[in-house]
């Protein structure tokens, strides 16, 4: 389990939000089905016991400690990027998009709600895919194609092209949570390869670390390091745009911590005393194939 701890913590954050919140930034019914009760309790306990790492001045009980950690540290980036991805998929469905590709999918699951409207491709390393399939035993996954692909290998694209993926079909691709763990050159090569095999009008959605650090992003980097998943790259907007231009991708949306999403606004209106705020130092981008 330790090898997938970052993905599991993200799954925990989505499941906690689904279970505990009356008004939601992001609906993900499947999240509670993919995480086991044992994992849910263990992660919750470990997080609450580490409250003073996140907030040295915290006063309160264990339940309140967990809520603080989830709302202020774990949930913001996970929920906001997922809500943004949902918006992008909904927009692309209106354009008759038929394919959704989730790169480094981890334990993402919300796209399963779209599987009867479009083909969903789950792309990750063999051990993650194998574990994911086991977790999906009680989940409807009739139109989900799981692809065991190591994006770090030079010929990874062949595995995708050998699947039922159609290069001549409009596609939407998620690379959320991925850019952090790749070098600039690795990320550029990945974008270039994906762009080469998408038709004009297809879109990519991803997030990235900027040079504007915050307490939340520093703690996230520390947690990733503890899980042996070092964050390797940050970008300025100019650096990012240069890479996208080389890959024939144009930016159609770019947000930082001031991102506005209807679901986020509604949530914060309901939970006025404990709003969820996007962390400084994380940016969100939607790019379109030219």
Coordinates of C-alpha atoms in Angstrom, one line a residue:
X1 CA 0.0 0.0 0.0
X2 CA 2.9 2.4 0.7
X3 CA 3.9 2.6 -2.9
X4 CA 0.5 4.2 -3.8
X5 CA 0.2 6.3 -0.6
X6 CA -0.2 9.7 -2.4
X7 CA -3.0 8.3 -4.6
X8 CA -4.6 6.7 -1.6
X9 CA -4.6 10.0 0.4
X10 CA -6.2 11.7 -2.5
X11 CA -8.8 9.0 -2.6
X12 CA -9.4 9.4 1.1
X13 CA -9.9 13.2 0.7
X14 CA -12.5 12.6 -1.9
X15 CA -14.2 9.9 0.1
X16 CA -14.2 12.1 3.3
X17 CA -15.8 14.9 1.3
X18 CA -18.4 12.6 -0.1
X19 CA -19.3 11.2 3.3
X20 CA -19.1 14.2 5.6
X21 CA -20.3 17.2 3.5
X22 CA -23.9 18.1 2.9
X23 CA -23.0 20.5 0.1
X24 CA -20.2 19.3 -2.1
X25 CA -17.6 20.9 -4.4
X26 CA -17.3 17.6 -6.2
X27 CA -19.6 14.6 -6.2
X28 CA -17.8 11.3 -6.4
X29 CA -20.0 8.4 -5.3
X30 CA -17.4 5.9 -6.5
X31 CA -14.7 7.1 -4.1
X32 CA -16.3 5.5 -1.1
X33 CA -16.5 2.2 -2.9
X34 CA -12.8 2.1 -3.9
X35 CA -11.3 2.8 -0.5
X36 CA -11.6 0.1 2.2
X37 CA -13.0 0.8 5.7
X38 CA -9.6 -0.2 7.1
X39 CA -7.7 2.2 4.8
X40 CA -10.2 5.0 5.5
X41 CA -9.9 4.6 9.3
X42 CA -6.1 4.2 9.2
X43 CA -5.4 7.3 7.0
X44 CA -7.9 9.4 9.1
X45 CA -6.2 8.3 12.3
X46 CA -2.7 9.0 11.0
X47 CA -3.6 12.4 9.7
X48 CA -5.4 13.5 12.9
X49 CA -2.4 12.4 15.0
X50 CA -0.2 14.5 12.8
X51 CA -2.2 17.7 13.3
X52 CA 0.7 19.6 14.9
X53 CA 2.7 19.1 11.7
X54 CA 0.0 20.9 9.8
X55 CA -1.1 23.3 12.4
X56 CA 1.2 23.7 15.5
X57 CA -1.3 25.9 17.3
X58 CA -4.4 23.7 16.8
X59 CA -6.8 23.2 19.7
X60 CA -9.5 20.6 19.5
X61 CA -10.4 16.9 19.5
X62 CA -9.4 14.2 17.0
X63 CA -12.5 14.6 14.9
X64 CA -11.9 18.3 14.6
X65 CA -8.3 17.8 13.9
X66 CA -9.1 15.5 11.0
X67 CA -11.6 18.0 9.6
X68 CA -9.1 20.8 9.7
X69 CA -6.4 18.8 7.9
X70 CA -8.8 17.6 5.2
X71 CA -10.4 21.0 4.6
X72 CA -7.2 23.1 4.7
X73 CA -4.5 20.7 3.5
X74 CA -5.8 17.6 1.6
X75 CA -9.0 18.6 -0.1
X76 CA -8.4 22.0 -1.8
X77 CA -6.2 20.9 -4.7
X78 CA -7.8 17.5 -5.0
X79 CA -11.4 18.7 -5.1
X80 CA -10.8 21.8 -7.1
X81 CA -8.8 20.1 -9.9
X82 CA -11.4 17.4 -10.1
X83 CA -14.3 19.9 -10.3
X84 CA -12.4 21.7 -13.0
X85 CA -11.9 18.4 -14.9
X86 CA -15.6 17.7 -14.7
X87 CA -16.4 21.1 -16.2
X88 CA -14.0 20.4 -19.1
X89 CA -15.6 17.0 -19.7
X90 CA -19.1 18.4 -19.7
X91 CA -18.0 21.1 -22.2
X92 CA -16.4 18.5 -24.4
X93 CA -19.5 16.3 -24.3
X94 CA -21.5 19.2 -25.9
X95 CA -19.0 19.0 -28.7
X96 CA -19.7 15.3 -29.1
X97 CA -16.4 14.2 -27.6
X98 CA -16.3 10.4 -27.3
X99 CA -13.1 9.7 -25.4
X100 CA -11.7 10.5 -22.0
X101 CA -8.1 9.6 -21.2
X102 CA -7.0 9.7 -17.6
X103 CA -3.2 9.7 -17.5
X104 CA -1.6 8.5 -14.2
X105 CA -5.2 7.8 -13.1
X106 CA -4.3 6.5 -9.6
X107 CA -7.6 5.9 -7.8
X108 CA -9.6 8.5 -9.7
X109 CA -13.1 7.3 -10.2
X110 CA -15.6 10.1 -11.0
X111 CA -15.2 9.6 -14.8
X112 CA -17.1 6.3 -14.4
X113 CA -20.3 8.3 -14.3
X114 CA -19.5 9.2 -17.9
X115 CA -18.8 5.7 -19.2
X116 CA -22.2 5.4 -21.0
X117 CA -21.6 8.7 -22.8
X118 CA -17.9 8.2 -23.8
X119 CA -15.1 5.7 -23.7
X120 CA -13.0 6.0 -20.5
X121 CA -9.3 5.0 -20.6
X122 CA -7.5 4.4 -17.3
X123 CA -3.8 4.8 -17.8
X124 CA -1.2 4.0 -15.0
X125 CA 1.5 1.6 -14.0
X126 CA 0.8 -2.1 -13.9
X127 CA 0.7 -2.4 -10.1
X128 CA -1.7 0.5 -9.8
X129 CA -4.0 -0.8 -12.5
X130 CA -4.0 -4.3 -11.0
X131 CA -5.0 -2.9 -7.6
X132 CA -7.6 -0.6 -9.1
X133 CA -9.3 -3.6 -10.9
X134 CA -9.5 -5.4 -7.5
X135 CA -11.1 -2.4 -5.9
X136 CA -13.7 -2.2 -8.8
X137 CA -15.2 -5.6 -8.2
X138 CA -18.5 -4.1 -7.0
X139 CA -18.4 -1.1 -9.4
X140 CA -19.9 -1.0 -12.9
X141 CA -16.9 -0.7 -15.3
X142 CA -18.4 -2.1 -18.5
X143 CA -17.1 0.8 -20.7
X144 CA -13.8 1.4 -18.9
X145 CA -10.5 0.3 -20.5
X146 CA -7.6 -0.2 -18.1
X147 CA -4.2 0.3 -19.7
X148 CA -1.0 -0.7 -17.9
X149 CA 1.4 1.9 -19.2
X150 CA 4.6 3.3 -17.8
X151 CA 4.7 6.8 -19.1
X152 CA 8.4 7.0 -18.3
X153 CA 9.2 4.5 -21.1
X154 CA 10.1 5.8 -24.6
X155 CA 7.6 3.6 -26.4
X156 CA 4.6 4.0 -24.1
X157 CA 2.4 5.5 -26.8
X158 CA 2.4 2.2 -28.7
X159 CA 0.3 0.6 -25.9
X160 CA -2.3 3.3 -26.2
X161 CA -2.4 3.1 -30.0
X162 CA -2.9 -0.7 -29.8
X163 CA -6.0 -0.2 -27.6
X164 CA -9.4 0.9 -28.8
X165 CA -8.3 4.5 -28.7
X166 CA -9.2 6.3 -31.9
X167 CA -6.8 9.0 -33.1
X168 CA -9.5 10.5 -35.3
X169 CA -12.0 11.0 -32.5
X170 CA -12.3 14.2 -30.3
X171 CA -10.7 13.5 -26.9
X172 CA -10.3 15.1 -23.5
X173 CA -7.2 14.1 -21.5
X174 CA -6.5 14.5 -17.8
X175 CA -2.9 14.9 -16.6
X176 CA -4.0 16.1 -13.2
X177 CA -1.5 15.6 -10.4
X178 CA 1.2 14.4 -12.9
X179 CA 3.4 17.3 -13.8
X180 CA 4.7 17.6 -10.2
X181 CA 6.6 14.4 -10.5
X182 CA 8.2 14.9 -13.9
X183 CA 11.1 17.0 -15.0
X184 CA 10.5 19.9 -17.5
X185 CA 11.9 17.7 -20.3
X186 CA 9.8 14.7 -19.3
X187 CA 6.6 16.7 -19.2
X188 CA 7.4 18.4 -22.5
X189 CA 8.0 15.0 -24.2
X190 CA 4.8 13.6 -22.7
X191 CA 2.7 16.6 -24.0
X192 CA 4.3 16.4 -27.4
X193 CA 3.6 12.7 -27.7
X194 CA -0.1 13.1 -26.6
X195 CA -0.6 16.1 -28.9
X196 CA 0.8 14.2 -31.9
X197 CA -2.0 11.6 -31.6
X198 CA -5.0 13.9 -30.9
X199 CA -7.1 15.7 -33.5
X200 CA -7.6 19.4 -33.6
X201 CA -10.0 20.6 -30.9
X202 CA -9.1 17.9 -28.3
X203 CA -8.3 19.2 -24.9
X204 CA -5.9 18.5 -22.0
X205 CA -6.5 19.6 -18.4
X206 CA -3.7 19.6 -15.9
X207 CA -2.3 21.4 -12.8
X208 CA 1.2 22.4 -12.0
X209 CA 3.3 24.0 -9.2
X210 CA 4.3 27.6 -9.8
X211 CA 7.1 29.5 -8.1
X212 CA 4.7 31.1 -5.8
X213 CA 5.0 28.8 -2.8
X214 CA 2.6 28.6 0.2
X215 CA 2.5 26.8 3.5
X216 CA 0.1 24.3 1.9
X217 CA 2.3 23.5 -1.0
X218 CA 5.4 23.2 1.2
X219 CA 3.6 20.7 3.4
X220 CA 2.4 18.8 0.3
X221 CA 5.9 18.5 -1.0
X222 CA 7.0 17.2 2.4
X223 CA 4.2 14.6 2.4
X224 CA 5.1 13.5 -1.1
X225 CA 8.8 13.1 -0.1
X226 CA 7.7 10.9 2.9
X227 CA 5.9 8.7 0.4
X228 CA 9.1 8.5 -1.8
X229 CA 7.5 10.6 -4.5
X230 CA 9.6 13.7 -4.8
X231 CA 8.1 16.7 -6.6
X232 CA 10.5 17.6 -9.4
X233 CA 9.3 20.7 -11.3
X234 CA 7.8 24.1 -11.0
X235 CA 6.9 26.5 -13.8
X236 CA 6.4 30.1 -14.6
X237 CA 3.5 30.9 -16.9
X238 CA 6.0 31.9 -19.6
X239 CA 7.9 28.6 -19.3
X240 CA 4.6 26.7 -19.5
X241 CA 3.4 28.6 -22.5
X242 CA 6.7 28.0 -24.3
X243 CA 6.3 24.2 -23.8
X244 CA 2.7 24.3 -25.0
X245 CA 3.5 26.3 -28.1
X246 CA 6.1 23.7 -29.0
X247 CA 3.5 21.0 -28.6
X248 CA 0.9 22.8 -30.8
X249 CA -1.3 23.4 -27.8
X250 CA -3.0 26.7 -27.0
X251 CA -4.2 27.8 -23.6
X252 CA -8.0 28.2 -23.4
X253 CA -8.1 28.5 -19.6
X254 CA -5.6 29.3 -16.9
X255 CA -6.3 29.7 -13.2
X256 CA -4.3 30.2 -10.0
X257 CA -5.5 30.2 -6.4
X258 CA -8.2 32.7 -7.4
X259 CA -10.0 30.1 -9.5
X260 CA -13.8 30.4 -9.6
X261 CA -16.0 27.3 -9.9
X262 CA -19.7 27.4 -9.4
X263 CA -19.5 24.3 -7.1
X264 CA -16.8 26.0 -5.0
X265 CA -18.8 29.2 -4.6
X266 CA -21.9 27.2 -3.5
X267 CA -19.9 25.2 -1.0
X268 CA -18.3 28.3 0.5
X269 CA -21.7 30.0 0.8
X270 CA -23.0 27.0 2.8
X271 CA -19.8 26.6 4.9
X272 CA -19.1 30.2 5.5
X273 CA -17.2 29.6 8.7
X274 CA -14.9 26.9 7.1
X275 CA -14.5 27.7 3.4
X276 CA -12.2 25.7 1.2
X277 CA -9.7 27.9 -0.5
X278 CA -7.4 27.0 -3.4
X279 CA -3.7 27.0 -2.3
X280 CA -1.3 29.6 -3.6
X281 CA 1.4 27.9 -5.6
X282 CA -0.8 25.6 -7.6
X283 CA -2.1 26.6 -11.1
X284 CA -4.7 24.9 -13.3
X285 CA -4.6 24.9 -17.1
X286 CA -6.8 23.7 -20.0
X287 CA -5.1 23.5 -23.4
X288 CA -6.5 22.7 -26.8
X289 CA -4.8 21.0 -29.8
X290 CA -4.4 23.5 -32.6

